[in-house]
Short mmCIF file of C-alpha atoms in Angstrom, two decimals:
data_model
loop_
_atom_site.label_atom_id
_atom_site.label_comp_id
_atom_site.label_asym_id
_atom_site.label_seq_id
_atom_site.Cartn_x
_atom_site.Cartn_y
_atom_site.Cartn_z
CA MET A 1 -0.01 -0.01 -0.02
CA ILE A 2 2.80 2.44 0.92
CA ASN A 3 4.77 1.57 -2.23
CA GLU A 4 1.72 2.10 -4.42
CA LEU A 5 1.06 5.46 -2.76
CA SER A 6 4.69 6.57 -3.25
CA ASN A 7 4.64 5.42 -6.96
CA THR A 8 1.40 7.33 -7.50
CA GLN A 9 2.93 10.51 -5.88
CA ALA A 10 6.10 10.12 -8.04
CA ARG A 11 4.00 9.79 -11.22
CA PHE A 12 1.99 12.84 -10.20
CA SER A 13 5.11 14.89 -9.54
CA LYS A 14 6.63 13.91 -12.85
CA GLU A 15 3.39 14.84 -14.65
CA ILE A 16 3.31 18.26 -12.95
CA SER A 17 6.96 18.82 -13.81
CA LYS A 18 6.36 18.02 -17.47
CA ASN A 19 3.21 20.24 -17.58
CA THR A 20 5.22 23.04 -16.00
CA LYS A 21 7.96 22.88 -18.62
CA TRP A 22 5.31 22.88 -21.40
CA ALA A 23 3.56 25.86 -19.76
CA PHE A 24 6.72 27.89 -19.70
CA LEU A 25 7.52 27.08 -23.31
CA LEU A 26 4.03 28.06 -24.36
CA SER A 27 4.47 31.31 -22.34
CA ILE A 28 7.55 32.17 -24.38
CA VAL A 29 5.64 31.57 -27.59
CA LEU A 30 2.71 33.57 -26.37
CA HIS A 31 4.76 36.62 -25.40
CA LEU A 32 6.83 36.59 -28.64
CA THR A 33 3.71 36.20 -30.71
CA LEU A 34 1.89 38.99 -28.94
CA THR A 35 4.87 41.41 -29.24
CA LEU A 36 5.23 40.61 -32.92
CA THR A 37 1.52 41.03 -33.47
CA ILE A 38 1.51 44.45 -31.74
CA PHE A 39 4.58 45.56 -33.82
CA THR A 40 2.91 44.45 -36.97
CA ILE A 41 -0.32 46.27 -36.19
CA GLY A 42 1.68 49.48 -35.43
CA HIS A 43 4.16 49.17 -38.34
CA PHE A 44 1.41 48.82 -41.00
CA GLU A 45 -0.86 51.38 -39.18
CA LEU A 46 -3.73 48.91 -38.77
CA MET A 47 -4.83 50.65 -35.57
CA PRO A 48 -3.21 54.17 -35.83
CA GLY A 49 -4.98 55.51 -32.81
CA GLN A 50 -3.74 52.79 -30.51
CA PHE A 51 -0.11 51.95 -31.65
CA ASP A 52 2.55 53.90 -33.39
CA GLN A 53 4.92 52.45 -36.01
CA GLN A 54 7.42 51.27 -33.31
CA GLY A 55 4.63 49.28 -31.58
CA VAL A 56 4.34 51.64 -28.65
CA GLY A 57 0.71 51.76 -27.40
CA THR A 58 -1.25 54.75 -26.22
CA PHE A 59 -1.96 52.90 -22.96
CA ALA A 60 1.77 53.12 -22.29
CA SER A 61 2.44 56.72 -23.17
CA ASP A 62 5.61 56.82 -21.05
CA SER A 63 7.18 54.41 -23.58
CA VAL A 64 7.37 57.19 -26.18
CA SER A 65 9.83 59.27 -24.16
CA HIS A 66 11.63 56.14 -22.92
CA MET A 67 12.12 55.12 -26.63
CA ARG A 68 13.84 58.49 -27.33
CA GLU A 69 16.08 58.18 -24.26
CA THR A 70 16.97 54.63 -25.29
CA ARG A 71 18.12 55.86 -28.66
CA LEU A 72 20.51 58.30 -26.94
CA LEU A 73 21.81 55.62 -24.60
CA VAL A 74 22.45 53.21 -27.41
CA GLY A 75 24.38 55.97 -29.12
CA ASP A 76 26.45 56.50 -25.93
CA LEU A 77 27.27 52.83 -25.73
CA THR A 78 28.23 52.38 -29.42
CA ALA A 79 29.99 55.64 -30.00
CA GLU A 80 31.13 57.23 -26.70
CA GLY A 81 31.64 54.27 -24.38
CA ILE A 82 30.24 52.93 -21.18
CA SER A 83 31.39 55.94 -19.02
CA THR A 84 29.13 58.33 -21.01
CA TRP A 85 26.29 55.77 -20.73
CA ILE A 86 26.69 55.67 -16.94
CA GLN A 87 26.88 59.43 -16.54
CA ARG A 88 23.78 60.27 -18.61
CA SER A 89 21.01 61.37 -16.38
CA THR A 90 18.03 59.12 -17.11
CA ASP A 91 15.80 56.51 -15.40
CA SER A 92 17.53 53.26 -14.40
CA HIS A 93 15.06 51.08 -16.19
CA VAL A 94 15.66 52.91 -19.46
CA LYS A 95 19.39 52.09 -19.14
CA ILE A 96 18.50 48.41 -18.70
CA TYR A 97 16.35 48.51 -21.79
CA SER A 98 19.18 50.12 -23.72
CA LEU A 99 21.38 47.01 -23.19
CA SER A 100 18.70 44.97 -24.99
CA PHE A 101 18.56 47.55 -27.78
CA VAL A 102 22.31 47.41 -28.32
CA LEU A 103 22.00 43.71 -29.07
CA LEU A 104 18.71 43.66 -31.07
CA GLU A 105 18.48 47.10 -32.65
CA PRO A 106 20.64 46.07 -35.70
CA LEU A 107 17.98 43.47 -36.43
CA PHE A 108 14.68 45.14 -35.47
CA GLY A 109 15.51 48.89 -35.21
CA PHE A 110 14.14 51.11 -32.42
CA THR A 111 10.89 49.15 -31.93
CA ILE A 112 9.37 47.14 -29.11
CA LEU A 113 10.92 44.06 -30.65
CA SER A 114 14.33 45.25 -29.54
CA ALA A 115 13.05 45.51 -25.93
CA GLU A 116 11.86 41.87 -25.95
CA LEU A 117 15.10 40.57 -24.35
CA VAL A 118 14.27 42.49 -21.14
CA ASN A 119 10.49 42.21 -21.31
CA LEU A 120 10.41 38.45 -21.99
CA SER A 121 12.95 37.81 -19.24
CA CYS A 122 10.90 39.78 -16.69
CA TYR A 123 7.74 38.05 -17.84
CA LEU A 124 9.24 34.55 -17.36
CA ILE A 125 10.88 35.53 -14.08
CA THR A 126 7.47 36.75 -12.84
CA LEU A 127 5.80 33.43 -13.75
CA PHE A 128 8.54 31.49 -12.12
CA LEU A 129 8.27 33.58 -8.88
CA ILE A 130 4.44 33.07 -8.88
CA TYR A 131 4.91 29.35 -9.32
CA ALA A 132 7.60 29.24 -6.54
CA LEU A 133 5.52 31.27 -4.13
CA SER A 134 2.42 29.19 -4.67
CA LYS A 135 4.45 25.98 -4.12
CA GLU A 136 5.64 27.39 -0.76
CA PHE A 137 2.03 27.79 0.36
CA PHE A 138 0.24 24.92 -1.32
CA ASN A 139 1.53 22.44 -3.97
CA PRO A 140 2.94 22.43 -7.53
CA LYS A 141 -0.57 22.06 -9.06
CA SER A 142 -1.70 25.34 -7.38
CA GLY A 143 1.53 26.96 -8.51
CA LEU A 144 0.91 25.93 -12.16
CA LEU A 145 -2.67 27.25 -11.95
CA ALA A 146 -1.51 30.64 -10.49
CA ALA A 147 1.22 30.90 -13.09
CA ILE A 148 -1.23 30.22 -15.91
CA ILE A 149 -3.66 32.87 -14.64
CA VAL A 150 -0.88 35.47 -14.53
CA ALA A 151 0.51 34.39 -17.90
CA LEU A 152 -2.88 34.90 -19.57
CA TRP A 153 -3.68 38.17 -17.78
CA PRO A 154 -4.48 40.40 -20.83
CA SER A 155 -3.61 43.85 -19.50
CA PHE A 156 -0.43 42.66 -17.76
CA LEU A 157 0.60 40.88 -21.00
CA LEU A 158 0.12 44.15 -22.98
CA HIS A 159 2.10 46.19 -20.47
CA THR A 160 5.02 43.67 -20.59
CA THR A 161 5.48 44.45 -24.32
CA GLN A 162 6.24 48.14 -23.67
CA LEU A 163 9.19 50.10 -22.27
CA LEU A 164 7.87 50.50 -18.78
CA LYS A 165 8.98 50.15 -15.20
CA THR A 166 6.13 47.63 -14.64
CA PRO A 167 7.81 44.33 -15.72
CA LEU A 168 10.98 45.11 -13.69
CA SER A 169 9.26 46.36 -10.58
CA VAL A 170 6.82 43.43 -10.42
CA ALA A 171 9.66 40.97 -10.69
CA GLY A 172 11.55 42.83 -7.96
CA ILE A 173 8.65 42.94 -5.48
CA LEU A 174 7.83 39.26 -5.97
CA THR A 175 11.49 38.36 -5.37
CA VAL A 176 11.51 40.24 -2.03
CA VAL A 177 8.25 38.60 -1.00
CA LEU A 178 9.48 35.09 -1.95
CA VAL A 179 12.71 35.58 0.07
CA ASN A 180 10.68 36.79 3.09
CA VAL A 181 8.22 33.95 2.82
CA ARG A 182 11.08 31.41 2.94
CA TRP A 183 12.17 32.86 6.27
CA PHE A 184 8.92 31.34 7.56
CA THR A 185 8.71 28.05 5.60
CA ARG A 186 12.25 26.81 5.49
CA ASP A 187 15.03 25.97 7.90
CA HIS A 188 18.01 27.52 6.12
CA THR A 189 21.54 26.27 6.20
CA PRO A 190 24.21 29.07 6.37
CA LYS A 191 24.82 28.86 2.67
CA ASN A 192 21.11 29.05 1.73
CA GLY A 193 20.40 31.70 4.23
CA PHE A 194 23.10 34.08 2.94
CA LEU A 195 22.16 33.33 -0.64
CA HIS A 196 18.60 34.31 0.00
CA ALA A 197 19.78 37.41 1.93
CA GLY A 198 21.93 38.42 -1.07
CA LEU A 199 19.07 37.87 -3.47
CA GLY A 200 16.64 39.89 -1.43
CA THR A 201 19.18 42.67 -1.00
CA ILE A 202 19.87 42.86 -4.78
CA ALA A 203 16.12 42.89 -5.52
CA ALA A 204 15.49 45.67 -2.99
CA ILE A 205 18.33 47.82 -4.21
CA ALA A 206 17.19 47.33 -7.84
CA LEU A 207 13.76 48.45 -6.85
CA TRP A 208 15.31 51.48 -5.13
CA PHE A 209 16.99 52.42 -8.46
CA ILE A 210 13.86 51.67 -10.52
CA ARG A 211 11.16 53.07 -8.23
CA SER A 212 12.73 55.19 -5.55
CA ASP A 213 9.34 56.82 -4.92
CA TRP A 214 8.07 53.42 -3.69
CA TRP A 215 10.90 53.07 -1.13
CA PRO A 216 8.63 53.64 1.98
CA LEU A 217 6.41 50.78 0.77
CA MET A 218 9.49 48.59 0.19
CA ILE A 219 10.60 49.33 3.77
CA ILE A 220 7.29 47.90 5.04
CA LEU A 221 7.72 44.77 2.97
CA LEU A 222 11.30 44.32 4.09
CA VAL A 223 10.53 44.83 7.81
CA LEU A 224 7.48 42.61 7.90
CA GLY A 225 9.38 39.50 6.78
CA PRO A 226 12.13 39.28 9.43
CA LEU A 227 9.71 40.64 12.11
CA GLY A 228 7.08 38.05 11.37
CA ALA A 229 9.66 35.24 11.19
CA ALA A 230 11.08 36.34 14.59
CA ILE A 231 7.58 36.30 16.10
CA LYS A 232 6.99 32.82 14.75
CA MET A 233 10.20 31.61 16.38
CA ILE A 234 9.12 33.11 19.72
CA VAL A 235 5.68 31.56 19.55
CA GLU A 236 6.95 28.15 18.51
CA ARG A 237 9.92 28.35 20.86
CA ARG A 238 12.22 27.23 18.18
CA LEU A 239 15.22 29.33 17.20
CA LYS A 240 16.31 29.15 13.50
CA ILE A 241 19.63 30.91 13.93
CA TRP A 242 20.57 31.12 10.28
CA ASN A 243 17.08 32.27 9.29
CA LEU A 244 17.26 35.03 11.85
CA THR A 245 20.82 36.01 11.10
CA ALA A 246 20.38 36.07 7.31
CA SER A 247 17.02 37.91 7.47
CA MET A 248 18.45 40.64 9.71
CA LEU A 249 21.58 40.94 7.46
CA MET A 250 19.32 41.41 4.43
CA LEU A 251 17.22 44.00 6.27
CA VAL A 252 20.28 45.97 7.37
CA LEU A 253 21.94 45.82 3.96
CA ALA A 254 18.79 46.68 2.04
CA LEU A 255 17.99 49.70 4.23
CA SER A 256 21.54 51.06 4.53
CA ILE A 257 23.08 50.65 1.09
CA PRO A 258 20.58 53.13 -0.65
CA HIS A 259 21.52 55.70 2.09
CA PHE A 260 25.18 55.45 1.02
CA LEU A 261 24.32 55.55 -2.66
CA THR A 262 22.26 58.72 -2.29
CA PRO A 263 24.41 61.76 -3.05
CA PRO A 264 24.63 64.19 -0.12
CA PRO A 265 22.78 67.48 -0.41
CA PRO A 266 24.82 70.56 -1.35
CA PRO A 267 26.09 72.51 1.67
CA ALA A 268 23.87 75.34 2.75
CA PRO A 269 25.21 78.88 2.47
CA PRO A 270 26.50 80.43 5.68
CA SER A 271 23.71 82.17 7.61
CA THR A 272 24.10 85.64 9.09
CA ALA A 273 20.96 85.34 11.23
CA PRO A 274 21.48 85.10 15.06
CA PRO A 275 21.33 81.62 16.51
CA PRO A 276 17.89 80.46 17.76
CA PRO A 277 17.26 80.56 21.48
CA LYS A 278 18.34 77.48 23.36
CA GLU A 279 15.42 75.13 24.08
CA PRO A 280 15.06 73.64 27.52
CA GLU A 281 16.66 70.19 27.92
CA MET A 282 14.46 67.12 27.59
CA ASN A 283 14.97 63.77 29.05
CA PHE A 284 16.05 60.93 26.81
CA PHE A 285 12.67 59.24 26.28
CA MET A 286 10.88 62.53 25.57
CA GLU A 287 13.60 63.33 23.00
CA ILE A 288 12.98 59.94 21.30
CA TRP A 289 9.20 60.52 21.34
CA THR A 290 9.52 64.01 19.86
CA THR A 291 11.89 62.77 17.11
CA ALA A 292 9.43 59.97 16.21
CA LEU A 293 6.54 62.42 16.03
CA ASP A 294 8.54 64.80 13.83
CA LYS A 295 9.45 61.94 11.43
CA GLY A 296 5.83 60.73 11.45
CA ASN A 297 4.52 64.16 10.58
CA SER A 298 7.08 64.57 7.81
CA ALA A 299 6.07 61.12 6.38
CA ILE A 300 2.43 62.17 6.35
CA LEU A 301 3.26 65.42 4.67
CA LYS A 302 5.23 63.56 2.04
CA ILE A 303 2.31 61.24 1.43
CA GLY A 304 0.06 64.30 1.03
CA LYS A 305 2.51 65.87 -1.44
CA LEU A 306 2.65 62.70 -3.50
CA ARG A 307 -1.11 62.50 -3.62
CA THR A 308 -1.29 66.17 -4.61
CA SER A 309 1.26 65.63 -7.34
CA PHE A 310 -0.90 62.94 -8.88
CA ILE A 311 -3.88 65.25 -8.75
CA THR A 312 -2.06 68.09 -10.43
CA SER A 313 -0.29 65.86 -13.03
CA TYR A 314 -3.53 64.34 -14.39
CA PRO A 315 -6.13 67.12 -13.83
CA GLU A 316 -8.35 66.19 -16.79
CA ALA A 317 -8.10 62.38 -16.68
CA GLY A 318 -11.44 60.67 -16.89
CA SER A 319 -10.54 57.85 -14.41
CA ASN A 320 -9.54 60.17 -11.55
CA ILE A 321 -11.22 59.51 -8.23
CA ASP A 322 -11.54 61.57 -5.01
CA THR A 323 -9.44 64.45 -6.34
CA HIS A 324 -11.13 66.81 -3.92
CA TYR A 325 -9.60 65.03 -0.90
CA ARG A 326 -6.22 66.25 0.31
CA ILE A 327 -4.14 64.79 3.17
CA SER A 328 -2.32 67.18 5.41
CA ASP A 329 -2.34 65.68 8.88
CA PHE A 330 -2.65 62.38 10.80
CA ASN A 331 -6.44 62.62 11.24
CA GLY A 332 -6.98 63.17 7.53
CA LEU A 333 -4.85 60.11 6.76
CA VAL A 334 -6.67 57.86 9.24
CA GLN A 335 -10.11 59.02 8.00
CA TYR A 336 -9.18 58.10 4.41
CA LEU A 337 -7.75 54.61 5.22
CA PRO A 338 -11.09 52.72 4.77
CA ARG A 339 -11.80 54.41 1.48
CA ALA A 340 -8.27 53.81 0.28
CA THR A 341 -8.55 50.13 1.11
CA VAL A 342 -11.77 49.86 -0.91
CA ILE A 343 -10.17 51.65 -3.89
CA GLY A 344 -7.05 49.57 -3.68
CA LEU A 345 -8.83 46.24 -3.59
CA PHE A 346 -11.96 46.83 -5.73
CA ALA A 347 -11.38 49.72 -8.20
CA PRO A 348 -12.28 50.23 -11.02
CA PHE A 349 -15.88 50.20 -9.82
CA PRO A 350 -18.76 49.02 -11.96
CA ASN A 351 -19.78 52.58 -12.97
CA MET A 352 -16.47 52.86 -14.78
CA TRP A 353 -16.64 49.60 -16.69
CA PHE A 354 -18.98 50.85 -19.49
CA GLU A 355 -17.88 54.41 -19.83
CA SER A 356 -15.65 55.38 -22.74
CA GLY A 357 -12.14 56.46 -21.69
CA GLU A 358 -10.60 59.66 -23.04
CA LYS A 359 -7.44 57.98 -24.47
CA LEU A 360 -8.30 54.28 -24.93
CA GLY A 361 -12.04 54.38 -25.47
CA LEU A 362 -14.67 51.85 -24.42
CA SER A 363 -12.61 48.68 -25.14
CA ALA A 364 -9.99 49.29 -22.48
CA ARG A 365 -12.69 50.13 -19.86
CA THR A 366 -14.60 46.91 -20.76
CA LEU A 367 -11.37 44.83 -20.52
CA SER A 368 -10.59 46.28 -17.10
CA GLY A 369 -14.11 45.55 -16.02
CA LEU A 370 -13.92 41.93 -17.06
CA GLU A 371 -10.58 41.52 -15.34
CA THR A 372 -11.94 43.17 -12.17
CA ILE A 373 -14.91 40.78 -12.14
CA LEU A 374 -12.52 37.84 -12.38
CA MET A 375 -10.43 39.42 -9.54
CA TYR A 376 -13.55 39.59 -7.40
CA ALA A 377 -13.83 35.82 -7.83
CA VAL A 378 -10.16 35.40 -7.04
CA GLN A 379 -10.55 37.41 -3.89
CA LEU A 380 -13.44 35.17 -2.77
CA MET A 381 -11.22 32.10 -3.32
CA ALA A 382 -8.34 33.82 -1.46
CA VAL A 383 -10.59 34.38 1.62
CA LEU A 384 -11.54 30.64 1.55
CA SER A 385 -7.83 29.76 1.22
CA LEU A 386 -6.82 32.13 4.00
CA TRP A 387 -9.40 30.53 6.36
CA ARG A 388 -7.89 27.10 5.69
CA ILE A 389 -4.31 28.22 6.42
CA ARG A 390 -5.14 30.87 9.07
CA GLN A 391 -2.77 29.16 11.54
CA ARG A 392 0.27 29.83 9.35
CA PHE A 393 2.41 32.90 10.01
CA ASP A 394 3.60 33.13 6.40
CA ALA A 395 -0.04 33.42 5.22
CA TRP A 396 -0.50 36.50 7.32
CA TYR A 397 2.75 37.98 6.09
CA LEU A 398 1.39 37.58 2.50
CA VAL A 399 -1.89 39.25 3.53
CA SER A 400 -0.02 42.03 5.20
CA ALA A 401 2.08 42.58 2.13
CA ILE A 402 -1.07 42.72 -0.06
CA PHE A 403 -2.87 45.18 2.20
CA ALA A 404 0.24 47.35 2.62
CA GLY A 405 0.62 47.64 -1.18
CA VAL A 406 -3.06 48.25 -2.07
CA VAL A 407 -3.74 50.63 0.81
CA VAL A 408 -0.60 52.80 0.26
CA LEU A 409 -1.30 52.96 -3.49
CA GLY A 410 -4.99 53.69 -2.77
CA ILE A 411 -4.00 56.68 -0.60
CA ILE A 412 -1.47 58.17 -3.05
CA VAL A 413 -2.64 57.35 -6.59
CA VAL A 414 -5.87 59.11 -7.64
CA ASN A 415 -5.81 57.95 -11.23
CA ILE A 416 -7.37 54.44 -11.55
CA GLY A 417 -5.60 53.64 -14.81
CA ILE A 418 -2.19 54.24 -13.15
CA LEU A 419 -3.32 52.46 -9.94
CA TYR A 420 -4.35 49.45 -12.06
CA ARG A 421 -0.81 49.07 -13.47
CA PHE A 422 0.95 49.87 -10.13
CA ARG A 423 -1.10 47.23 -8.33
CA TYR A 424 -0.13 44.23 -10.48
CA ALA A 425 2.38 42.68 -8.05
CA PHE A 426 -0.06 42.77 -5.09
CA TRP A 427 -3.00 41.37 -7.13
CA MET A 428 -0.65 38.54 -8.15
CA LEU A 429 -0.16 37.71 -4.51
CA LEU A 430 -3.99 37.55 -4.25
CA ILE A 431 -4.00 35.22 -7.26
CA ILE A 432 -1.59 32.89 -5.39
CA LEU A 433 -4.05 32.62 -2.49
CA GLY A 434 -7.01 32.40 -4.89
CA ALA A 435 -5.42 29.58 -6.85
CA GLY A 436 -4.81 27.69 -3.61
CA GLY A 437 -8.39 28.23 -2.46
CA PHE A 438 -9.76 26.94 -5.79
CA GLN A 439 -7.45 23.89 -5.78
CA GLU A 440 -8.12 22.91 -2.17
CA VAL A 441 -11.66 24.10 -1.52
CA ALA A 442 -13.65 24.75 -4.73
CA TRP A 443 -12.32 21.89 -6.86
CA PRO A 444 -13.02 19.13 -4.34
CA TYR A 445 -16.55 20.58 -3.87
CA LEU A 446 -17.15 20.64 -7.63
CA LYS A 447 -15.90 17.04 -7.89
CA SER A 448 -18.13 15.84 -5.06
CA ARG A 449 -21.15 17.48 -6.71
CA LYS A 450 -20.29 15.74 -10.05
CA ILE A 451 -20.06 19.11 -11.75
CA VAL A 452 -16.58 18.19 -12.94
CA PHE A 453 -17.92 14.95 -14.38
CA TRP A 454 -20.61 16.67 -16.34
CA SER A 455 -18.18 19.35 -17.57
CA LYS A 456 -15.80 16.60 -18.80
CA SER A 457 -18.67 14.89 -20.55
CA ALA A 458 -19.64 18.16 -22.20
CA TRP A 459 -15.99 18.74 -23.20
CA LYS A 460 -15.82 15.25 -24.84
CA THR A 461 -19.09 15.87 -26.69
CA TRP A 462 -17.82 19.24 -27.93
CA LYS A 463 -14.53 17.59 -29.09
CA HIS A 464 -16.54 15.17 -31.15
CA ILE A 465 -18.62 18.00 -32.66
CA GLY A 466 -15.49 19.98 -33.28
CA GLN A 467 -13.92 17.03 -35.10
CA LEU A 468 -16.97 16.86 -37.46
CA ILE A 469 -16.78 20.60 -38.08
CA GLY A 470 -13.05 20.27 -38.84
CA ASP A 471 -13.56 17.40 -41.23
CA PHE A 472 -16.28 19.39 -43.02
CA LEU A 473 -14.06 22.50 -43.27
CA ALA A 474 -11.05 20.50 -44.42
CA ARG A 475 -12.74 18.32 -47.00
CA VAL A 476 -15.60 20.47 -48.35
CA VAL A 477 -14.94 24.18 -47.79
CA LEU A 478 -11.14 23.98 -48.52
CA SER A 479 -11.81 21.86 -51.61
CA LEU A 480 -14.19 24.44 -52.87
CA PHE A 481 -11.69 27.17 -52.08
CA TYR A 482 -8.95 25.31 -53.91
CA PHE A 483 -10.92 24.70 -57.14
CA THR A 484 -12.63 28.14 -57.23
CA VAL A 485 -9.70 30.39 -56.25
CA ILE A 486 -6.28 28.67 -56.36
CA VAL A 487 -6.76 26.61 -59.57
CA PRO A 488 -8.08 29.55 -61.66
CA PHE A 489 -5.27 31.76 -60.36
CA GLY A 490 -2.67 29.16 -61.06
CA VAL A 491 -3.96 28.51 -64.66
CA GLY A 492 -4.08 32.29 -65.34
CA MET A 493 -0.52 32.75 -64.10
CA ARG A 494 0.75 29.77 -66.04
CA LEU A 495 -0.89 31.10 -69.26
CA PHE A 496 -0.35 34.86 -69.00
CA GLY A 497 2.34 35.53 -66.42
CA ASP A 498 5.93 34.58 -65.55
CA PRO A 499 6.63 36.06 -62.03
CA LEU A 500 9.57 33.75 -61.44
CA GLY A 501 11.14 34.36 -64.85
CA ILE A 502 11.47 30.64 -65.77
CA LYS A 503 9.83 30.52 -69.15
CA ARG A 504 12.53 29.94 -71.81
CA LYS A 505 10.46 31.50 -74.57
CA LYS A 506 10.99 34.85 -73.00
CA HIS A 507 14.43 34.37 -71.43
CA PRO A 508 17.39 32.72 -73.24
CA SER A 509 18.88 31.82 -69.83
CA LEU A 510 17.62 31.25 -66.36
CA TRP A 511 20.51 33.40 -65.00
CA ILE A 512 19.21 36.53 -63.12
CA GLU A 513 21.33 39.62 -63.46
CA ARG A 514 22.07 41.31 -60.20
CA THR A 515 23.05 44.98 -59.81
CA PRO A 516 26.13 45.20 -57.54
CA GLN A 517 25.63 47.16 -54.34
CA ASP A 518 28.08 49.20 -52.39
CA VAL A 519 29.89 47.18 -49.71
CA SER A 520 29.30 49.16 -46.52
CA LEU A 521 28.49 48.41 -42.92
CA GLU A 522 25.03 49.90 -43.17
CA ASN A 523 24.09 47.76 -46.21
CA SER A 524 25.38 44.68 -44.41
CA ARG A 525 23.15 45.41 -41.49
CA ARG A 526 20.07 46.07 -43.67
CA GLN A 527 20.06 43.03 -45.96
CA PHE A 528 16.32 42.85 -46.48
#
């Protein structure tokens, strides 16, 4: 009995591994096909209002300026050298894209195809991280389901074909979350512990370079992991020394290195004003409390300024929400927290799904509405999953990371279109919980109610009908097409044309004369 069970488990694991490899290969084909399709649509101006000739979409307007900056950076690398490339003042993610353009631009020019080396890599890394995270919480089957959902996410797929921060930032956030989750789920050896600490530190610093304005949110994610792992050790009365050491090392490095990389502010000019009056001395604890209050107030003011900057940057956007609300103090922040949570989790709301957008029209709003409806179902599955694993500390870390992300973004970002893109990484964490809930709760229920059996029967019936339809199309319709279109065209070309120049009556020789071209580097690059 035990041997039979182990053999069944081994066959199941082998089947899942095989399916995972096929899923990743199909993901590569899907992303390449989509990028090539978008480029073709833009290049031949099939949808001129949506894509330009480089394949850049109006839904990713930042990519237009990034494409211009990439052209300058490629010129720096090829003509001036790497020192000029490093010194040029531009966004870090644009410099990363320029490396892909240096390799692929001779083949594809300055188009989205030349950015595919970075975009496809980030897309595959994201799918791998989703699969790995889901495996930590549930099983490989749930990981495969979660990865497939993310791989087929339409708006995320479209954004990963453009020159945006989104693919890089999503991969970075998921890497930090995976490293932190493994402080809970694994008992690390010294080597594995320090490898995870290094990986988490690199991901955090990369995020600091790519999205420095998200650094307060990253601090929350970085602190929650080691703190939750330490609480788990205390509750379970089991010390994992290398987990604790490596997690604290990662936290210290990730928080301190950006401080050293930030250039110091220029020295202030000497003041001629008289020194301020000396304040009365405070005791040590009062001084700490006052300093904490000052830093808290400055953080709230910074949040308010960020929110105001979004309001002023997109004053006429049709998807703005709550632009009248400004945050200037602690009470205003606390009062807006419930509303920010609702916006972060559930926006865009149903009243936005069927309104035509100013830039993208009705189709984009409808697509976002369909995706949001599916996410509501995923959230329901996530709640069921969380209830089943409510005793696990790592589950509550994941929930804390989700709420931290959506609430902070709901407070600061007033434009739903931008919020939708910024929120990808945190909704992917919800998908991980939702896939686990479906696999462990909904699927067994459907099987017990024989719904799965009837769906399989319907699928088999449809396959039989589809085979009949395919046979009809192949044998009847295609035969008619062949004899009514291809045969007359072939006969006409044989009688009245010679496109290949092979008829000897017109040509004494089959040799085709070629006009010699100038031998230059540019002609060698552009052979077609």
